[in-house]
Each structure stands twice: as C-alpha cells, then as structure tokens.
CSV table of C-alpha atoms in Angstrom, one decimal:
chain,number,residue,atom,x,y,z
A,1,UNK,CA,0.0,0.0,0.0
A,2,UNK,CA,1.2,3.7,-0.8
A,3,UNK,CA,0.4,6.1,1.6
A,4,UNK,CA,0.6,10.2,0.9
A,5,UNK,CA,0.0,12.6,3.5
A,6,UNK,CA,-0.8,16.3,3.1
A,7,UNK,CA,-0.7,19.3,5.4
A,8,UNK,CA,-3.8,21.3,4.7
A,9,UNK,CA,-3.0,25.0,5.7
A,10,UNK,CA,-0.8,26.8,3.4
A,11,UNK,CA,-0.6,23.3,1.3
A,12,UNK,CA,-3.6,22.1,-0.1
A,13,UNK,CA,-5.1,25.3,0.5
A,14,UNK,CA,-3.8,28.7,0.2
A,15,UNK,CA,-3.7,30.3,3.2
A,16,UNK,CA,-4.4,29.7,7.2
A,17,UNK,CA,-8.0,28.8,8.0
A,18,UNK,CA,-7.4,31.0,11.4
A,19,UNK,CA,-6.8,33.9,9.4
A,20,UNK,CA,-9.6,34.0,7.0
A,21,UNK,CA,-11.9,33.8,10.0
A,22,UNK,CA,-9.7,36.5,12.1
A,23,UNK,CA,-10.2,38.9,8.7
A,24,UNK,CA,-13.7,38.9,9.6
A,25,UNK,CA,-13.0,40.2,13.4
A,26,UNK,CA,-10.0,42.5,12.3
A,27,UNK,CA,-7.4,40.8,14.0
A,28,UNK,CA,-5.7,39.2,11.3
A,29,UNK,CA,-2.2,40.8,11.5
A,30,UNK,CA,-2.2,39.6,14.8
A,31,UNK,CA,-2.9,36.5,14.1
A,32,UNK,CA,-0.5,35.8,11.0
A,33,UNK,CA,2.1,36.9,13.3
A,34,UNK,CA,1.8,34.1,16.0
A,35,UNK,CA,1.3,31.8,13.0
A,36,UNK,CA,3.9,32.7,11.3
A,37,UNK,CA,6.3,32.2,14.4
A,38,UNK,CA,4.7,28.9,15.0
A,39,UNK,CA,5.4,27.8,11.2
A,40,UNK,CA,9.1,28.9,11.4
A,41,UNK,CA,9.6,26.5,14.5
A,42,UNK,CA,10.2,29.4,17.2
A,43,UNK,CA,7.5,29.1,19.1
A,44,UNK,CA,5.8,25.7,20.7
A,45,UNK,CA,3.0,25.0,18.1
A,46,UNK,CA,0.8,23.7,21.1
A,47,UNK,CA,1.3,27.4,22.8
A,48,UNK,CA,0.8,29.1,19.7
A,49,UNK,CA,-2.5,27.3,18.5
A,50,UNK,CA,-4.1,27.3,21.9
A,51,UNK,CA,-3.4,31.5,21.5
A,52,UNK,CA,-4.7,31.7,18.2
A,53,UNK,CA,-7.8,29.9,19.1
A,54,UNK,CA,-9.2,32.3,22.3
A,55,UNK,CA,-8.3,35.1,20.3
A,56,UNK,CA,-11.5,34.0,18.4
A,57,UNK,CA,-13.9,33.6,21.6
A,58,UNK,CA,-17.3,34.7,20.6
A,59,UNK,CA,-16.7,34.5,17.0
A,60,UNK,CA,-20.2,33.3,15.0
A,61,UNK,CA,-20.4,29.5,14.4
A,62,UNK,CA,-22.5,29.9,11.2
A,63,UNK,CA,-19.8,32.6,10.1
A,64,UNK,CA,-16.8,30.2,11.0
A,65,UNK,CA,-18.7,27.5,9.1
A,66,UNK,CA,-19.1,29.4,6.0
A,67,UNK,CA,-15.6,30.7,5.8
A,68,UNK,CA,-14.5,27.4,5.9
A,69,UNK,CA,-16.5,26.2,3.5
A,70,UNK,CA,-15.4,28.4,1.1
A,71,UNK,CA,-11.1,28.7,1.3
A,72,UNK,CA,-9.2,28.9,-2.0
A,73,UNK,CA,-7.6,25.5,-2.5
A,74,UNK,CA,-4.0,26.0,-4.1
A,75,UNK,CA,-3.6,25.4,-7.6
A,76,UNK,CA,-3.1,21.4,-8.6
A,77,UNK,CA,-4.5,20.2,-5.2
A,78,UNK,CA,-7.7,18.1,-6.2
A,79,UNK,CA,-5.6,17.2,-9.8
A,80,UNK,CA,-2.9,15.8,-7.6
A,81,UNK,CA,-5.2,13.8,-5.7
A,82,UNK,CA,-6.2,12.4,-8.2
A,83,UNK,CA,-3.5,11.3,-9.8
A,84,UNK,CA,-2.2,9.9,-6.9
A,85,UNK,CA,-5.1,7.7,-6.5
A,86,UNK,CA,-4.5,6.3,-9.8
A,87,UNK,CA,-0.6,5.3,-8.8
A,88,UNK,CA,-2.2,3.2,-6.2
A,89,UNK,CA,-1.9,5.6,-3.1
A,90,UNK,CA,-4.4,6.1,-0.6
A,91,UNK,CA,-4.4,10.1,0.7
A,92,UNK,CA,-4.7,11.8,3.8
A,93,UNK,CA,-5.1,15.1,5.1
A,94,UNK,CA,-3.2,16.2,8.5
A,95,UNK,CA,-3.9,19.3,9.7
A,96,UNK,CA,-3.5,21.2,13.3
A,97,UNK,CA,-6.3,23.5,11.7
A,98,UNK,CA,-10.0,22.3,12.1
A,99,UNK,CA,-11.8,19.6,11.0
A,100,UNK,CA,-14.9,22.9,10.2
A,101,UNK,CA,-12.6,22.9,7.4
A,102,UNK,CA,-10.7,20.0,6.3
A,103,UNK,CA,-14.6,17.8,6.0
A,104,UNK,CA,-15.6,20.3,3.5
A,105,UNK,CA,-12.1,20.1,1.5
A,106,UNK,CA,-12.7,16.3,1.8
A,107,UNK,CA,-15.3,16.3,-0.3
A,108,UNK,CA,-14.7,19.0,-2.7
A,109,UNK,CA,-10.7,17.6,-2.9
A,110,UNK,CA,-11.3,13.8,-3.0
A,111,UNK,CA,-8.9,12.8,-0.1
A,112,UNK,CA,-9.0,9.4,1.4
A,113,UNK,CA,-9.5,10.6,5.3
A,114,UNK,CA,-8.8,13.8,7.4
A,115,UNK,CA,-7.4,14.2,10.9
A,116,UNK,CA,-7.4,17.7,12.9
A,117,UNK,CA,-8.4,19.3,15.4
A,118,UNK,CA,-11.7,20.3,16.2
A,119,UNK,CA,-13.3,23.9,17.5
A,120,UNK,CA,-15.8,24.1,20.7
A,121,UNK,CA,-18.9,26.0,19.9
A,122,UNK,CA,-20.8,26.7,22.7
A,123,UNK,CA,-24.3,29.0,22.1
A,124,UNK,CA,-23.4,29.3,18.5
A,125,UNK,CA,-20.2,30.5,19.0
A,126,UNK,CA,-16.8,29.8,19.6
A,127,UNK,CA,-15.7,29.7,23.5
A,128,UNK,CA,-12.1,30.3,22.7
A,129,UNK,CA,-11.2,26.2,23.3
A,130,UNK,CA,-10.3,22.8,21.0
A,131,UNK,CA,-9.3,19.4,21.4
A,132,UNK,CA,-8.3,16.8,18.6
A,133,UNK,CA,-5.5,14.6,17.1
A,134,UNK,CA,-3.3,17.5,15.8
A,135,UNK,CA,-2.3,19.6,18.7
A,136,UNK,CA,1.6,19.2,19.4
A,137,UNK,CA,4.5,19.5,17.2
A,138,UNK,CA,5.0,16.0,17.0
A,139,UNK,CA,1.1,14.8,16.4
A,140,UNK,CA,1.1,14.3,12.8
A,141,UNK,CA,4.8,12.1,13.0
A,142,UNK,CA,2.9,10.0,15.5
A,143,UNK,CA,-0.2,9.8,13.9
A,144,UNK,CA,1.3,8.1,10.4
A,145,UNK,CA,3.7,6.1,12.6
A,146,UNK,CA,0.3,4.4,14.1
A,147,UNK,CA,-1.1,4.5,10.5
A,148,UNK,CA,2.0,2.7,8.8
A,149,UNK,CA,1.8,-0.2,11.7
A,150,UNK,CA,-1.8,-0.6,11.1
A,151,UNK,CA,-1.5,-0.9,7.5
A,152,UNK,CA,1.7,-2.4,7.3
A,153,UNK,CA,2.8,0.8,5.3
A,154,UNK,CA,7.0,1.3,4.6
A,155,UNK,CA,8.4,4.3,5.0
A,156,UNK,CA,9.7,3.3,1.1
A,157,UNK,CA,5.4,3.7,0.4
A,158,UNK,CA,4.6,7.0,2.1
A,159,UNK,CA,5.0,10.5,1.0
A,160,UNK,CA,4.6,13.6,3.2
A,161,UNK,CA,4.0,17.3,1.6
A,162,UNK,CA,4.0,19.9,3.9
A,163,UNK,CA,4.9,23.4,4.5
A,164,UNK,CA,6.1,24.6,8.0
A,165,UNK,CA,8.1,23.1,11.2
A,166,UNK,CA,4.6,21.5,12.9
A,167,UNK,CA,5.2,18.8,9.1
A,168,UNK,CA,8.9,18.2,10.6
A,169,UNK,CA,7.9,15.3,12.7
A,170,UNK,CA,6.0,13.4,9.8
A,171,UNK,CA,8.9,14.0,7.3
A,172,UNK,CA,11.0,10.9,9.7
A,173,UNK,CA,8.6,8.2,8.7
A,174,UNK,CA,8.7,8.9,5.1
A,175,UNK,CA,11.1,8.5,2.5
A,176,UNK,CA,9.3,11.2,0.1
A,177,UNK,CA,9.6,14.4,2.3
A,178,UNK,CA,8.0,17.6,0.2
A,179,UNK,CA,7.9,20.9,1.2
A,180,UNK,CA,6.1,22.9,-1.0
A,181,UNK,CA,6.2,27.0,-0.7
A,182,UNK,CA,8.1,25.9,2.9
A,183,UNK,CA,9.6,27.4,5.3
A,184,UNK,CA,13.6,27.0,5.9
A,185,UNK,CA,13.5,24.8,8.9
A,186,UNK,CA,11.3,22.3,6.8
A,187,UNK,CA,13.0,22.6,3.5
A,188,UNK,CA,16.4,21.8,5.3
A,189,UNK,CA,14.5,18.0,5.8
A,190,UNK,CA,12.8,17.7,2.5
A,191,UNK,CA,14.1,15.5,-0.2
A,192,UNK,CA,11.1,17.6,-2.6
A,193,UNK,CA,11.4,21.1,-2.9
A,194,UNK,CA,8.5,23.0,-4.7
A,195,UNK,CA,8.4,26.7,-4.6
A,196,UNK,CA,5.5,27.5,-7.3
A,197,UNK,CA,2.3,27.2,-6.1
A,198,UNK,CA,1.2,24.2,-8.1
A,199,UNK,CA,0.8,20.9,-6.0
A,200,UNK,CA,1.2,19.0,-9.6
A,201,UNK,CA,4.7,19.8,-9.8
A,202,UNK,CA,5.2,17.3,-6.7
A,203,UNK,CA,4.1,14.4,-9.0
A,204,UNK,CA,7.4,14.9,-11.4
A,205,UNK,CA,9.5,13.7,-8.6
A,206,UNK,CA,6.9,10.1,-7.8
C-alpha cells in the first residue's frame, strides 16, 4: 500500500483557516504573526495554536462555518489527488487546523480521510477552546507512525507534503519528504522542494 499525506494550511489550501476567519474580526495581522512564528519552528506550536484559538472567543459559528466552506484551495490540489489515487496511493489530510474545514475540503478535494483538530462551539459561537488529534508538534509524525503499523505501510510507500516546522515530525517516517512553498527549517528536511504554487509539480519527482 502507498500512503501520501498532506498538510492542509498553506498546502492544499492557500492560506491559514485561522486567518480568514480572524479577517472577519480584524485581528488578522495579529494572528499571522503568531502563526507565522509557529510555522518557522520558534515558538511551541501547542502554545501558539491554543493562543490563536481564544483570540477568536465569541466568534459566529455559522460565520466560521461558512468561511470554511469556502477557502481557496491551491492550484493542482484536487488534480494531484487524483493522480495519486490512480498510482495506487491512498491520501490523507493532516492538519492542526479544524476539521470545520478539512470535512468540507474532503469532499470537494477527494482525499481518502482527514485528521485535525476540532473547535468548541458553545451558544453558536466559539468559546475560545479545542481538542483533537493534531495539537503538538509531534502529532502528525505519531499519527502516520500508528497509521503505517496498522497498515503495514514502509516508509519506502509513504510520502509527506508539507509546509512549516509543525510537518517536521511526519517527514521521519517517510522516505518522500515535500515541502512545497516551505519554510527554511522544513525545506532543510525535504528531499522535494516545490516553490511554485502548483501541488502537480510534486508528482514529477513520484
């Protein structure tokens, strides 16, 4: 079985879920900042998304749901998917974003299965809190190391495609390690290095 794993945020889709939604409350320079940090591996990405989160308490749940329903999904992304399905892989979507918008890009994008993390609503509207699968730096590289033993999936099989430092602990398990528009501290890891926005360019190097 071949296995590919995508980041969601600033890889399948253009952009940080957290920030469309923070454009709506105008605080998103504030809140690409934290991000950013987070992504470039100085802060602790469990600090960082637990921040980003409250700075939201109060936000609308029918506005948060309809932002997510409607990001702009990079270039390539579902025509990658595709392909990859046809080579015989089976796709997943890892995201420490929210699964208010990774169940939507399922559908629309064709992936195979999503883990993330998920908001609390309280009231109709957000409380500020989360839970989920995705909420340390090293939850995605434990999440596929539980997948691969379940499946019986090599490292040889499984390709990874992401974008910032929270992707770094996935990128051990795999021998395909993509990092498409990334930051430094990932690219210094990747054995795939896309810097056009395209996701179909990843395919030249399967």
């Amino acid at each position: 079985m071949k296995f590919a794993v995508f980041d969601f945020d600033s890889t399948l889709m253009q952009g940080e879920t957290l920030e469309f939604i923070a454009r709506e409350y105008n605080i998103e320079n504030l809140m690409r900042e934290i991000t950013t940090e987070a992504m470039e591996g100085k802060t602790d990405f469990f600090e960082s998304l637990t921040k980003r989160v409250a700075l939201l308490k109060g936000a609308k749940e029918a506005k948060v749901k309809e932002i997510c329903e409607n990001l702009p999904y990079t270039k390539g992304a579902k025509e990658t998917i595709t392909e990859l399905h046809k080579m015989g892989y089976k796709v997943a979507c890892f995201s420490g974003g929210y699964e208010t918008a990774t169940i939507p890009a399922q559908k629309i994008l064709g992936f195979d299965a999503q883990f993330s993390n998920i908001l609390h609503f309280k009231n109709g509207e957000m409380t500020g809190s989360l839970g989920g699968e995705m909420m340390f730096s090293d939850s995605k590289g434990k999440m596929l190391k539980r997948l691969q033993n379940l499946f019986n999936i090599k490292e040889k099989d499984t390709l990874t495609v992401g974008d910032g430092a929270n992707d770094l602990s996935m990128f051990q398990y795999a021998d395909k390690r993509a990092a498409f528009c990334a930051k430094p501290v990932l690219k210094a890891k990747a054995n795939i290095i896309v810097d056009n926005k395209d996701l179909t360019e990843i395919l030249n190097y399967l």
